[in-house]
C-alpha positions as protocol buffer text, in pm:
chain_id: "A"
residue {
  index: 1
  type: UNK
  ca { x: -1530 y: 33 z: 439 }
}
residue {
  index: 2
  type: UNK
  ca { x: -1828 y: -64 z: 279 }
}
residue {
  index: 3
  type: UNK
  ca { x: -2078 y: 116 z: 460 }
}
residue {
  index: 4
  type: UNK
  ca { x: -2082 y: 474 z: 580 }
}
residue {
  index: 5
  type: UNK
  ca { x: -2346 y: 701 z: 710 }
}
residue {
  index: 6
  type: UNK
  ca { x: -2126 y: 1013 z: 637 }
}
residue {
  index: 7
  type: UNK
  ca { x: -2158 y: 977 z: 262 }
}
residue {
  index: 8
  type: UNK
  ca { x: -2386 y: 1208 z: 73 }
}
residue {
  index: 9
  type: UNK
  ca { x: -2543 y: 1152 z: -285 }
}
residue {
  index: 10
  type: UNK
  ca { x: -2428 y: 1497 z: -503 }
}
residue {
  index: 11
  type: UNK
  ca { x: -2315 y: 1309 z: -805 }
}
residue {
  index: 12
  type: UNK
  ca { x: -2465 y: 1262 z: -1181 }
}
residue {
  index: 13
  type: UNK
  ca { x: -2487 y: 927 z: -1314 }
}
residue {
  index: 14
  type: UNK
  ca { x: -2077 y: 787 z: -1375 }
}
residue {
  index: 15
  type: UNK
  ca { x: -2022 y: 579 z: -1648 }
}
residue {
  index: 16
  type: UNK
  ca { x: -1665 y: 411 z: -1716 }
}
residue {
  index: 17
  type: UNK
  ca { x: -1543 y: 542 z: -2046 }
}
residue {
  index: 18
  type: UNK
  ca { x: -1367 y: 228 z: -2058 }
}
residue {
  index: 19
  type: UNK
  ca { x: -1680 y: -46 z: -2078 }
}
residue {
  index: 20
  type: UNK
  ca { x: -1677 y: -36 z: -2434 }
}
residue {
  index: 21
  type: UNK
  ca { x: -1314 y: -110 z: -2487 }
}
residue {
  index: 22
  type: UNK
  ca { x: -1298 y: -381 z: -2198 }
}
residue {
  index: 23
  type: UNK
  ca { x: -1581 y: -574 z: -2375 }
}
residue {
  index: 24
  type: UNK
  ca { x: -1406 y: -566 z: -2702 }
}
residue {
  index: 25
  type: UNK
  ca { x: -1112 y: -708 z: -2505 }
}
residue {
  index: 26
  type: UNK
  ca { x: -1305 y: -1024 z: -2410 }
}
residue {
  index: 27
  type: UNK
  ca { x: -1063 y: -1304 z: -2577 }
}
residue {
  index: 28
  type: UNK
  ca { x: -1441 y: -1492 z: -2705 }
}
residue {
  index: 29
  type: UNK
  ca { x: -1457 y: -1186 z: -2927 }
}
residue {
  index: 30
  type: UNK
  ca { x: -1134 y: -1145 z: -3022 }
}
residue {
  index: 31
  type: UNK
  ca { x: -1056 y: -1512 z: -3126 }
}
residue {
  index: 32
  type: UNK
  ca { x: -1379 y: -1579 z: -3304 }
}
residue {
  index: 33
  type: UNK
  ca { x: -1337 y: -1786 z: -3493 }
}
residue {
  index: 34
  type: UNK
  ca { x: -1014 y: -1910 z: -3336 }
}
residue {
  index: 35
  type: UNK
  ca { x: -775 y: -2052 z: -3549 }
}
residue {
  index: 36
  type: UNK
  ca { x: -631 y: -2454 z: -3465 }
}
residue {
  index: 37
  type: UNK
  ca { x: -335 y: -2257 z: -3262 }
}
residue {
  index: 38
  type: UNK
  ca { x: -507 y: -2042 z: -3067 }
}
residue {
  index: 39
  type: UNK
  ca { x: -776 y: -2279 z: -2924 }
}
residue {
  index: 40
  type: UNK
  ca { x: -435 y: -2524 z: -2805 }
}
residue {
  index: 41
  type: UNK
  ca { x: -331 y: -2206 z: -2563 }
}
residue {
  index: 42
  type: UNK
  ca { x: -500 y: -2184 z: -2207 }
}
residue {
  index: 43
  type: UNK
  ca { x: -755 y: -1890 z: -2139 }
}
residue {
  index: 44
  type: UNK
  ca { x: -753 y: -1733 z: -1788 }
}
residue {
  index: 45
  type: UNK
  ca { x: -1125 y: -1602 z: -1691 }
}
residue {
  index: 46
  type: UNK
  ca { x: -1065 y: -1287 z: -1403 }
}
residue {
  index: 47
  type: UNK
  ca { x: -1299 y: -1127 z: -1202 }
}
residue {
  index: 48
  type: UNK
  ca { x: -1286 y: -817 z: -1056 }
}
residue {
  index: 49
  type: UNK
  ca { x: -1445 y: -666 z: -738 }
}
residue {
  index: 50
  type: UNK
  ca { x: -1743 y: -456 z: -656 }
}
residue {
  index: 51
  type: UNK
  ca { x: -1758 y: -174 z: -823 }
}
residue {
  index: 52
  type: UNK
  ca { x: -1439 y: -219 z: -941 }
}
residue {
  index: 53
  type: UNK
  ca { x: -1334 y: -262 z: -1315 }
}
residue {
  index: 54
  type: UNK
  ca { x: -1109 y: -520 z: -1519 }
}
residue {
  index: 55
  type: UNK
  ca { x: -854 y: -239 z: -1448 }
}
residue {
  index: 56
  type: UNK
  ca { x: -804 y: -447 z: -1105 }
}
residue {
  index: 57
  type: UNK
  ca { x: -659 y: -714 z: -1377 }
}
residue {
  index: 58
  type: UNK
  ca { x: -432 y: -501 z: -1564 }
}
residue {
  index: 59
  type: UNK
  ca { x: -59 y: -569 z: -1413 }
}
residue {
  index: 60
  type: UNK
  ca { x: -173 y: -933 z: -1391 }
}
residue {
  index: 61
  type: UNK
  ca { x: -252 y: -962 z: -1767 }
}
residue {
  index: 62
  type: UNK
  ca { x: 50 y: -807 z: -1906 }
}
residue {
  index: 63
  type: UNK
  ca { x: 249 y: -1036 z: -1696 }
}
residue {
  index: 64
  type: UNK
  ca { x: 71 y: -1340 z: -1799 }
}
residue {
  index: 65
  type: UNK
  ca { x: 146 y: -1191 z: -2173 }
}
residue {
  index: 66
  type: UNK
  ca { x: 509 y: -1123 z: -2109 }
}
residue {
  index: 67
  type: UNK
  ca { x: 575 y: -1479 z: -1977 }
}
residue {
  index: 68
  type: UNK
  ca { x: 335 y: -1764 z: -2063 }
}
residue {
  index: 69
  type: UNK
  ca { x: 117 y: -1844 z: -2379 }
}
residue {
  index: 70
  type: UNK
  ca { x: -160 y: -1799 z: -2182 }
}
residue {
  index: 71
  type: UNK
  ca { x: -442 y: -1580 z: -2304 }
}
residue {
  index: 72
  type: UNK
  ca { x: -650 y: -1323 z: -2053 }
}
residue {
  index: 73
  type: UNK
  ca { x: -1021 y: -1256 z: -2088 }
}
residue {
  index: 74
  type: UNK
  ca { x: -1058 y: -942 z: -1836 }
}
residue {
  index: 75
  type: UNK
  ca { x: -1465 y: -981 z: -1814 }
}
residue {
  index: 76
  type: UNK
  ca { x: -1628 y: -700 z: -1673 }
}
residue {
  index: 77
  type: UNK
  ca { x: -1907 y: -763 z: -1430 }
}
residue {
  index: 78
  type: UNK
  ca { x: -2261 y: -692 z: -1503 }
}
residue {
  index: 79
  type: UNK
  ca { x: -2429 y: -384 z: -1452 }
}
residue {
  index: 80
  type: UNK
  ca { x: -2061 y: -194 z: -1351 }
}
residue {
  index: 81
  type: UNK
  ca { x: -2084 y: 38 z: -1682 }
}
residue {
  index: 82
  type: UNK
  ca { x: -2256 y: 321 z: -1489 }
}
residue {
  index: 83
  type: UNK
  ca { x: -2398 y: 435 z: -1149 }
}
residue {
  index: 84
  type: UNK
  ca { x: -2781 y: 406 z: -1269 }
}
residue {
  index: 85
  type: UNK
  ca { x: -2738 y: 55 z: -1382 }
}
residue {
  index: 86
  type: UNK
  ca { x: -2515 y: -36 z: -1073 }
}
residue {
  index: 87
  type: UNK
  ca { x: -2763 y: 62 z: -857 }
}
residue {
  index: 88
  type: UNK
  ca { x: -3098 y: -119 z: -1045 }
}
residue {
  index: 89
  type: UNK
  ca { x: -2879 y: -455 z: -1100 }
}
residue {
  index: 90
  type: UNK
  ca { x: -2886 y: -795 z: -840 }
}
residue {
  index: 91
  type: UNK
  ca { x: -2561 y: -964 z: -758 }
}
residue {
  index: 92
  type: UNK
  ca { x: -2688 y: -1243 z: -1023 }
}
residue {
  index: 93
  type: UNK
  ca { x: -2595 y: -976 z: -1282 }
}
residue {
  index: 94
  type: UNK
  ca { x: -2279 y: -888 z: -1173 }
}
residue {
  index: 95
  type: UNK
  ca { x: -2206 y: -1311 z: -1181 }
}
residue {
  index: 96
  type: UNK
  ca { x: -2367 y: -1361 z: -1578 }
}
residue {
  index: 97
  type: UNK
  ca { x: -2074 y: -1185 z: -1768 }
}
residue {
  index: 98
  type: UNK
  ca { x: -1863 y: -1491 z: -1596 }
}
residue {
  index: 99
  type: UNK
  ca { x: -2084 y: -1761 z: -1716 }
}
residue {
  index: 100
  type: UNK
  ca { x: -2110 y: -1636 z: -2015 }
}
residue {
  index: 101
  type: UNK
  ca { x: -1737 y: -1585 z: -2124 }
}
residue {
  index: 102
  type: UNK
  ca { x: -1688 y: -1925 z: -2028 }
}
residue {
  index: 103
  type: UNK
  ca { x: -1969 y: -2072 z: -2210 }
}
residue {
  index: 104
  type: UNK
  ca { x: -1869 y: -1867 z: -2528 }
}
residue {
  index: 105
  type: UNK
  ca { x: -1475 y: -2005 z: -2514 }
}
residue {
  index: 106
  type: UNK
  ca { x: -1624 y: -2383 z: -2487 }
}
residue {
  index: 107
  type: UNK
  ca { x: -1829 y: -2343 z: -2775 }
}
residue {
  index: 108
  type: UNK
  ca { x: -1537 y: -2189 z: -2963 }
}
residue {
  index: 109
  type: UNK
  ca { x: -1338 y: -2500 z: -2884 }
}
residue {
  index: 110
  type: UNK
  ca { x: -1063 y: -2388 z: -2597 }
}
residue {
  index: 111
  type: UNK
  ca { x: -996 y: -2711 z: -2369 }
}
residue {
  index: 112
  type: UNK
  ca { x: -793 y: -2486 z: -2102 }
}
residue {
  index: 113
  type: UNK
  ca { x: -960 y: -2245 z: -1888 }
}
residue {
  index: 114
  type: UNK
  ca { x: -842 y: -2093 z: -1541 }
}
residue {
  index: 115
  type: UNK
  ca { x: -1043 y: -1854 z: -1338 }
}
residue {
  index: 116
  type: UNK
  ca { x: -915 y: -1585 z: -1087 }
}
residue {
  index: 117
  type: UNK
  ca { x: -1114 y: -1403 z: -897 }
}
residue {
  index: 118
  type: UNK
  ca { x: -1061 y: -1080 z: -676 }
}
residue {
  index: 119
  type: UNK
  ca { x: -1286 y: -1003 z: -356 }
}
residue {
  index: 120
  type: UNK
  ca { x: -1649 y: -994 z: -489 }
}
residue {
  index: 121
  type: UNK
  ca { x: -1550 y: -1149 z: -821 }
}
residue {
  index: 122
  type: UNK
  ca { x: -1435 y: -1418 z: -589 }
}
residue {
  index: 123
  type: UNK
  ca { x: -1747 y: -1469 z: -433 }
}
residue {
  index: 124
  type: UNK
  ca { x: -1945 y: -1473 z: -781 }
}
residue {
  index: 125
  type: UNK
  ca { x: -1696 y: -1754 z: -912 }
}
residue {
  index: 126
  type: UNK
  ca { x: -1802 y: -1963 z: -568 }
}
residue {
  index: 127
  type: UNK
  ca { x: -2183 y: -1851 z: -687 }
}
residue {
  index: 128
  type: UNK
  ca { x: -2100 y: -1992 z: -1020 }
}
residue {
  index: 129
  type: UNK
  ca { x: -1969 y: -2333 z: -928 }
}
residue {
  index: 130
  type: UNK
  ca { x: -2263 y: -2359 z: -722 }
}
residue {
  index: 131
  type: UNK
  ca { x: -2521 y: -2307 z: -927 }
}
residue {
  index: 132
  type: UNK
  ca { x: -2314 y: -2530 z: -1264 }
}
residue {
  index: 133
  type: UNK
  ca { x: -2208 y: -2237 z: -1426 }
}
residue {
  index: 134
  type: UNK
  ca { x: -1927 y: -2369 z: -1522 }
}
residue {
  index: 135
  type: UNK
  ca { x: -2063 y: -2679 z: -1740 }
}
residue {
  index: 136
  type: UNK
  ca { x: -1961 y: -2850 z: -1920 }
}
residue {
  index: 137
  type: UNK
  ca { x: -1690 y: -2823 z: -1662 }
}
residue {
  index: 138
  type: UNK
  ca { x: -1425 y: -3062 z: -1783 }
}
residue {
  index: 139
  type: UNK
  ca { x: -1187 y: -2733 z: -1990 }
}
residue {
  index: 140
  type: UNK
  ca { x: -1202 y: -2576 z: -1624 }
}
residue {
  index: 141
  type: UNK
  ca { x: -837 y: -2696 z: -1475 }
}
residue {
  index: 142
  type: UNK
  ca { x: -818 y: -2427 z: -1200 }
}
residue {
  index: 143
  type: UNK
  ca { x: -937 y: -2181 z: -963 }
}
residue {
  index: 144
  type: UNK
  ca { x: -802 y: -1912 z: -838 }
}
residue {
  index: 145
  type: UNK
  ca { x: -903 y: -1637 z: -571 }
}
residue {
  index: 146
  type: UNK
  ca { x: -767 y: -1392 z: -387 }
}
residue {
  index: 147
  type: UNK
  ca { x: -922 y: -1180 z: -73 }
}
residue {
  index: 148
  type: UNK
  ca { x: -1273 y: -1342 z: -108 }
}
residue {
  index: 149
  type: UNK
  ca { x: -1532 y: -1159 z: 31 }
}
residue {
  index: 150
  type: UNK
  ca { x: -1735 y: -1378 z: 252 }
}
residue {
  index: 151
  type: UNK
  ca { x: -1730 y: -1220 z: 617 }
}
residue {
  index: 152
  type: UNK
  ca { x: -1677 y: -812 z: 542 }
}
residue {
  index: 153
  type: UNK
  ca { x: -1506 y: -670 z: 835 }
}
residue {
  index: 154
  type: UNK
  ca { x: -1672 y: -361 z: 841 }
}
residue {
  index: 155
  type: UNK
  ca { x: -2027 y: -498 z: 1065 }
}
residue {
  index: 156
  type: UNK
  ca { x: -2232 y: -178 z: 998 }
}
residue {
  index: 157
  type: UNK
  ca { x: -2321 y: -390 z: 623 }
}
residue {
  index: 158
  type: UNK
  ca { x: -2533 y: -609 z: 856 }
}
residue {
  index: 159
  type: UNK
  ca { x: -2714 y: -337 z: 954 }
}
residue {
  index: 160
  type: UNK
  ca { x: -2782 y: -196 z: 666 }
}
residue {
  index: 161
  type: UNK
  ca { x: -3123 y: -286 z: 596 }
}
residue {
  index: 162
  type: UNK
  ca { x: -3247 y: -107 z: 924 }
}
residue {
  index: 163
  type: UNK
  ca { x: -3004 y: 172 z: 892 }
}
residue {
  index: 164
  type: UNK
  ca { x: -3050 y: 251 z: 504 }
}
residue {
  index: 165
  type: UNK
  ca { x: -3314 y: 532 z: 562 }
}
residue {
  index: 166
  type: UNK
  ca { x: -3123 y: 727 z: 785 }
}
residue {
  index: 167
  type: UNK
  ca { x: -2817 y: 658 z: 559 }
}
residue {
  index: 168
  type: UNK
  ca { x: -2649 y: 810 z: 211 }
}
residue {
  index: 169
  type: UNK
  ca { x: -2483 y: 665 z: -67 }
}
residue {
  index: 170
  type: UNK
  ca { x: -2097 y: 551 z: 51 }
}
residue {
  index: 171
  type: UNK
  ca { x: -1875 y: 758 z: -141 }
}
residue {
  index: 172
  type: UNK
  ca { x: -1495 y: 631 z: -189 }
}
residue {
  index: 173
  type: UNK
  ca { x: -1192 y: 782 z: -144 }
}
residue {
  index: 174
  type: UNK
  ca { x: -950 y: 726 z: -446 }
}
residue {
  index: 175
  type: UNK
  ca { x: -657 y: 906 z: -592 }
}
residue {
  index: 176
  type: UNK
  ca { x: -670 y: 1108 z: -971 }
}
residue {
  index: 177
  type: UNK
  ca { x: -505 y: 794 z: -1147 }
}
residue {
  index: 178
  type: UNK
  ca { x: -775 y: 562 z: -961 }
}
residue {
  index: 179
  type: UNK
  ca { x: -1066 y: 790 z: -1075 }
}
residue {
  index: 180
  type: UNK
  ca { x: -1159 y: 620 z: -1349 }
}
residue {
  index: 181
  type: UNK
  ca { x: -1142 y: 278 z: -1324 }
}
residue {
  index: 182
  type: UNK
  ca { x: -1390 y: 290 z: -1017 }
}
residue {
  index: 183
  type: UNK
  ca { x: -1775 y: 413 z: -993 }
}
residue {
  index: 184
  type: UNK
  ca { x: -1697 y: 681 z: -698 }
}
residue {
  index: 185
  type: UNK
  ca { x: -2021 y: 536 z: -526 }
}
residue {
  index: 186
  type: UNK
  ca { x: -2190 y: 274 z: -360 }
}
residue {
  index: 187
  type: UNK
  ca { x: -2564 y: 304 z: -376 }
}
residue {
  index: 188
  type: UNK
  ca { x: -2728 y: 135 z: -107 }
}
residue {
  index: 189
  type: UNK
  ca { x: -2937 y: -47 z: -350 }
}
residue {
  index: 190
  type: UNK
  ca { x: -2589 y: -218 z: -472 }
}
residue {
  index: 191
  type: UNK
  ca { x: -2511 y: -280 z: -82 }
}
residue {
  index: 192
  type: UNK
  ca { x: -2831 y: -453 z: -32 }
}
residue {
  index: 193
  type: UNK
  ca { x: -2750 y: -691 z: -317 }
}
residue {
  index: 194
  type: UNK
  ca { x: -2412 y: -738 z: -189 }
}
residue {
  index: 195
  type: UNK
  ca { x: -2549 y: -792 z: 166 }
}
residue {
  index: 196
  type: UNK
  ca { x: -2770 y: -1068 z: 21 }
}
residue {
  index: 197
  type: UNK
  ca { x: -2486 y: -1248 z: -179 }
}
residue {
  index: 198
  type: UNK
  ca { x: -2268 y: -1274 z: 131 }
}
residue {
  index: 199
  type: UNK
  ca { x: -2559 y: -1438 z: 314 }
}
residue {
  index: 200
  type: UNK
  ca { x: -2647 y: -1655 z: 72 }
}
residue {
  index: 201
  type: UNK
  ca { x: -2258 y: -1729 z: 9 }
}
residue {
  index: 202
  type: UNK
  ca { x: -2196 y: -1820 z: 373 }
}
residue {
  index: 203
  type: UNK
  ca { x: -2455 y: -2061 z: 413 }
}
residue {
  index: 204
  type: UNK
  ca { x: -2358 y: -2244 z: 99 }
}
residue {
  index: 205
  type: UNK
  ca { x: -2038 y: -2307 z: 236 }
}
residue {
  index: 206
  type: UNK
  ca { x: -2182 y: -2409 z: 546 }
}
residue {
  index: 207
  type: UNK
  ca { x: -2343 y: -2729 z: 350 }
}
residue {
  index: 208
  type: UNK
  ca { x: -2024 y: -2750 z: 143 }
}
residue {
  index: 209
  type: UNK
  ca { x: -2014 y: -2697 z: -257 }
}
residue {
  index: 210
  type: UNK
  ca { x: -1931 y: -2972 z: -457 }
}
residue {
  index: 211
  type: UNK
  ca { x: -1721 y: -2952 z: -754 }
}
residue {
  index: 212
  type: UNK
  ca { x: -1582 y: -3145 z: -1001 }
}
residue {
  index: 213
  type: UNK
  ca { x: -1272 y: -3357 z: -899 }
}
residue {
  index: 214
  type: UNK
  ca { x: -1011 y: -3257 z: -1166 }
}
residue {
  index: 215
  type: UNK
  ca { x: -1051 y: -2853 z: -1089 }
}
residue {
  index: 216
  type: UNK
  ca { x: -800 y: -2735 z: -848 }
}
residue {
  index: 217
  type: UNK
  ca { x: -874 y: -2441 z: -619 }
}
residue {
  index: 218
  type: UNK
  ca { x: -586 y: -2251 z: -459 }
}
residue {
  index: 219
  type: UNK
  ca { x: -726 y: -1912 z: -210 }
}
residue {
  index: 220
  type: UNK
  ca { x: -509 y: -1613 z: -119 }
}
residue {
  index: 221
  type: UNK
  ca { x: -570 y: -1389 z: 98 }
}
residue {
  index: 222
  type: UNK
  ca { x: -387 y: -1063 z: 281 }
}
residue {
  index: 223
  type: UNK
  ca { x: -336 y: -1125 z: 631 }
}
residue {
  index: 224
  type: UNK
  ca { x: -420 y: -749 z: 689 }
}
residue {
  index: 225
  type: UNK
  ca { x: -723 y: -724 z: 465 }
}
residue {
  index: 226
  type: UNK
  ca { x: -858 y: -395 z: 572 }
}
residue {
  index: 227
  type: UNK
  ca { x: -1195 y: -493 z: 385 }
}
residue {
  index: 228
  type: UNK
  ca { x: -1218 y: -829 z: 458 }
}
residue {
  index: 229
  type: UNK
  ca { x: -1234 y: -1034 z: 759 }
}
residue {
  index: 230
  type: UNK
  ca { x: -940 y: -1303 z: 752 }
}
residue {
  index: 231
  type: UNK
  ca { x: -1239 y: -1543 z: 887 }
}
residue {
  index: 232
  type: UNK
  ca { x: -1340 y: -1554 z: 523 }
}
residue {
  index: 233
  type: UNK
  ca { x: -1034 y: -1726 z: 396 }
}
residue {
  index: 234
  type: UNK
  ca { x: -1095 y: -2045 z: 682 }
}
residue {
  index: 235
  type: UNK
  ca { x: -1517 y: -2004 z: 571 }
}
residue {
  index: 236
  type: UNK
  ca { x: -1383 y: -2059 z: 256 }
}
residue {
  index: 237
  type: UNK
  ca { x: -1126 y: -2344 z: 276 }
}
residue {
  index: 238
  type: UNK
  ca { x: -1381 y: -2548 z: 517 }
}
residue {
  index: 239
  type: UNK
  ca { x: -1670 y: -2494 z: 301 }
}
residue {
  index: 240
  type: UNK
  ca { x: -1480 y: -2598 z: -49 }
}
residue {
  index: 241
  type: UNK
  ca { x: -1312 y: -2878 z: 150 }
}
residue {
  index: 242
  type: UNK
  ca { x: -1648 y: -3050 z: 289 }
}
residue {
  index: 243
  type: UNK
  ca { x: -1763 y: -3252 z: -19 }
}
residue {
  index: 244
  type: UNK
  ca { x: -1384 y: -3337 z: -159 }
}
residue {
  index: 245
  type: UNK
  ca { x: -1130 y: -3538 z: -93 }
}
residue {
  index: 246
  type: UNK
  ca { x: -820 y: -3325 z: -211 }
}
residue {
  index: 247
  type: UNK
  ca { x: -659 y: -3041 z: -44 }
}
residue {
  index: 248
  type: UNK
  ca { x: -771 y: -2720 z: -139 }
}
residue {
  index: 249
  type: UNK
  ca { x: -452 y: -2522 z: -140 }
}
residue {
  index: 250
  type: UNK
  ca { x: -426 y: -2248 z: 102 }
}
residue {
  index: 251
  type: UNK
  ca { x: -165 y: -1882 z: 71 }
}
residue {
  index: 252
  type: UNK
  ca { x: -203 y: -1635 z: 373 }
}
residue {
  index: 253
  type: UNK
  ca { x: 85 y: -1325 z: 274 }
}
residue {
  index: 254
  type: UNK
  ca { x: 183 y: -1061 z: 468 }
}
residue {
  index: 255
  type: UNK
  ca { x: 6 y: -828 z: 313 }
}
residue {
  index: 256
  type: UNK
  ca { x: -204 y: -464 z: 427 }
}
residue {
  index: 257
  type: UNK
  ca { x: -336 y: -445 z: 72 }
}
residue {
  index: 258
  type: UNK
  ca { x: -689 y: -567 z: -5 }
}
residue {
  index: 259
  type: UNK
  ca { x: -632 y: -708 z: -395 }
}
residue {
  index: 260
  type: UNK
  ca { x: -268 y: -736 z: -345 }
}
residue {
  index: 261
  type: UNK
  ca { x: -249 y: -854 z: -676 }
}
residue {
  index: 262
  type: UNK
  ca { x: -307 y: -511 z: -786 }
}
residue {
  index: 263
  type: UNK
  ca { x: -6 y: -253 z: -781 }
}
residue {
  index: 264
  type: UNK
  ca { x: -109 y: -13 z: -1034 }
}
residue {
  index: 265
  type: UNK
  ca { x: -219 y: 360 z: -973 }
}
residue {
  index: 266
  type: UNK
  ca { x: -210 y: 260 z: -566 }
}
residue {
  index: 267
  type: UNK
  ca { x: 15 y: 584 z: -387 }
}
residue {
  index: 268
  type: UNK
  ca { x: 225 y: 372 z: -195 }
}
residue {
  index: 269
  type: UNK
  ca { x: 406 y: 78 z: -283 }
}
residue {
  index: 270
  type: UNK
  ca { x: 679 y: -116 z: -72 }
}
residue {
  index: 271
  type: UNK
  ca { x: 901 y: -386 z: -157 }
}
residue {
  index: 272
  type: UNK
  ca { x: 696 y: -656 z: 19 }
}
residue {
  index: 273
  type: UNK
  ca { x: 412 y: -560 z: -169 }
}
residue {
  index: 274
  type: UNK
  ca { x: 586 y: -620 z: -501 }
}
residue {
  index: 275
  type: UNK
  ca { x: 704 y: -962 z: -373 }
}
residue {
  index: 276
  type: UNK
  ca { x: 349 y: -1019 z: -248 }
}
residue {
  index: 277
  type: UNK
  ca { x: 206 y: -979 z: -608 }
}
residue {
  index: 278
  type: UNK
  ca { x: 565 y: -1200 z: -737 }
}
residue {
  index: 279
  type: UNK
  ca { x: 397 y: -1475 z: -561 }
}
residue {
  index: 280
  type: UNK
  ca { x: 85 y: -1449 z: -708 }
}
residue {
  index: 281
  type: UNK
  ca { x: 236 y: -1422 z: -1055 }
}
residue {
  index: 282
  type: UNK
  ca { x: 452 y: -1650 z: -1038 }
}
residue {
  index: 283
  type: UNK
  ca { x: 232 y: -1946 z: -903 }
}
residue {
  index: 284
  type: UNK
  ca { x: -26 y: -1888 z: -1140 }
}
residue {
  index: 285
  type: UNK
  ca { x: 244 y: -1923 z: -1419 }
}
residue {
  index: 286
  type: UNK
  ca { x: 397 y: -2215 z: -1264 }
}
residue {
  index: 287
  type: UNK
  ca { x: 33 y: -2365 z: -1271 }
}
residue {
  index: 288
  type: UNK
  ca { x: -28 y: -2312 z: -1589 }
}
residue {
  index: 289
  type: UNK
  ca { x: 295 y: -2406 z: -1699 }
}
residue {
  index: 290
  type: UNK
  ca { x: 301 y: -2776 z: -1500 }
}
């Protein structure tokens, strides 16, 4: 849930002992200046959710390491290092980090570049392809997003600018492993912002976004999303499919997981859900690969 009204503010500012380190990881800082080799291997931009981490990336990256070429820049969204900051920051913060990476692997010289999003990070890349982001756009070969947030199904978040003063920060419920890798709060402030970027998000698609005709877009999404309304993923296909001529290609898995892509540190596991995040894996290889 994104909203609760049970959820009471007792905490001192969080900060992720990891922002430092994911930062460093960013393959723009790492490769600079890239040698003739490295620039010839693809890049693969992720996105993670709201208040979420590049942790949400982690089993994806080391199997994109263990079986393709392909580098992984985990970019970690703006204004997630701490609570304070999270709560001060507008959704167009959270989407610069994005931008930027991209931006800073063009100018290096890389050709190849894939983006995955994840829920919210999802929703930012859509927000970024909007508003050119991606430009010059012609390295960008594919999209890909799983569990984008565009209809939450938890209501109460439409409510929340009426309900806020009666209302505390929504505190989340995650396991010792998990601790870390998530700030254990949502301000309101930070719902407010995310209230706005759905809005603004499902009108867009309403009009249609145009986008470049070489970039492929392929959506997943968990057919028992318990965050996200499984309206989002038609929102989504209609709204990306308005001003194109090409199919925009389309996974719905059996899945009870929001993020299915991510295994790690969750309590329980089942053998559909490792299949679930096989798929995943695999057809971004096989992408990158063809």
């Amino acid at each position: 849930m994104f909203v609760s009204t049970l959820s009471k503010r007792v905490y001192d500012d969080f900060s992720n002992q990891f922002s430092d380190f994911y930062k460093s990881q960013l393959i723009s800082i790492q490769s600079s200046p890239p040698s003739d080799d490295t620039l010839k291997r693809p890049v693969i931009i992720t996105a993670h959710g709201f208040g979420a981490s590049p942790f949400e990336w982690h089993d994806f990256s080391d199997y994109i390491a263990s079986n393709t070429n392909a580098l992984v820049s985990n970019v970690y969204l703006g204004s997630h290092d701490s609570l304070t900051q999270f709560a001060n920051s507008s959704w167009e913060d959270w989407l610069q980090p994005i931008c930027h990476e991209y931006h800073r692997l063009v100018n290096l010289g890389f050709e190849t570049i894939y983006l995955c999003g994840c829920s919210t990070g999802s929703t930012l890349i859509i927000q970024g392809l909007l508003n050119k982001c991606f430009r010059p756009s012609l390295p960008l070969k594919h999209i890909f997003l799983i569990d984008s947030l565009v209809e939450p199904k938890e209501k109460m978040l439409y409510w929340l600018p009426w309900i806020k003063p009666f209302m505390y920060d929504q505190s989340l419920t995650l396991n010792e492993k998990e601790i870390p890798h998530w700030l254990p709060y949502r301000p309101k402030k930070s719902l407010i912002q995310l209230l706005k970027l759905i809005k603004k998000t499902k009108s867009d698609l309403q009009q249609g976004i145009d986008f470049p005709d070489h970039i492929h877009i392929s959506l997943f999404q968990s057919q028992d999303d318990p965050v996200i309304d499984p309206i989002s993923h038609s929102k989504l296909h209609r709204g990306l499919s308005k001003c194109i001529t090409r199919p925009i290609n389309s996974i719905t898995l059996n899945s009870e997981l929001h993020v299915f892509s991510r295994l790690s540190h969750r309590p329980n596991v089942n053998p559909s859900d490792i299949e679930n995040q096989s798929i995943f894996f695999n057809y971004v290889k096989d992408s990158i690969i063809s």
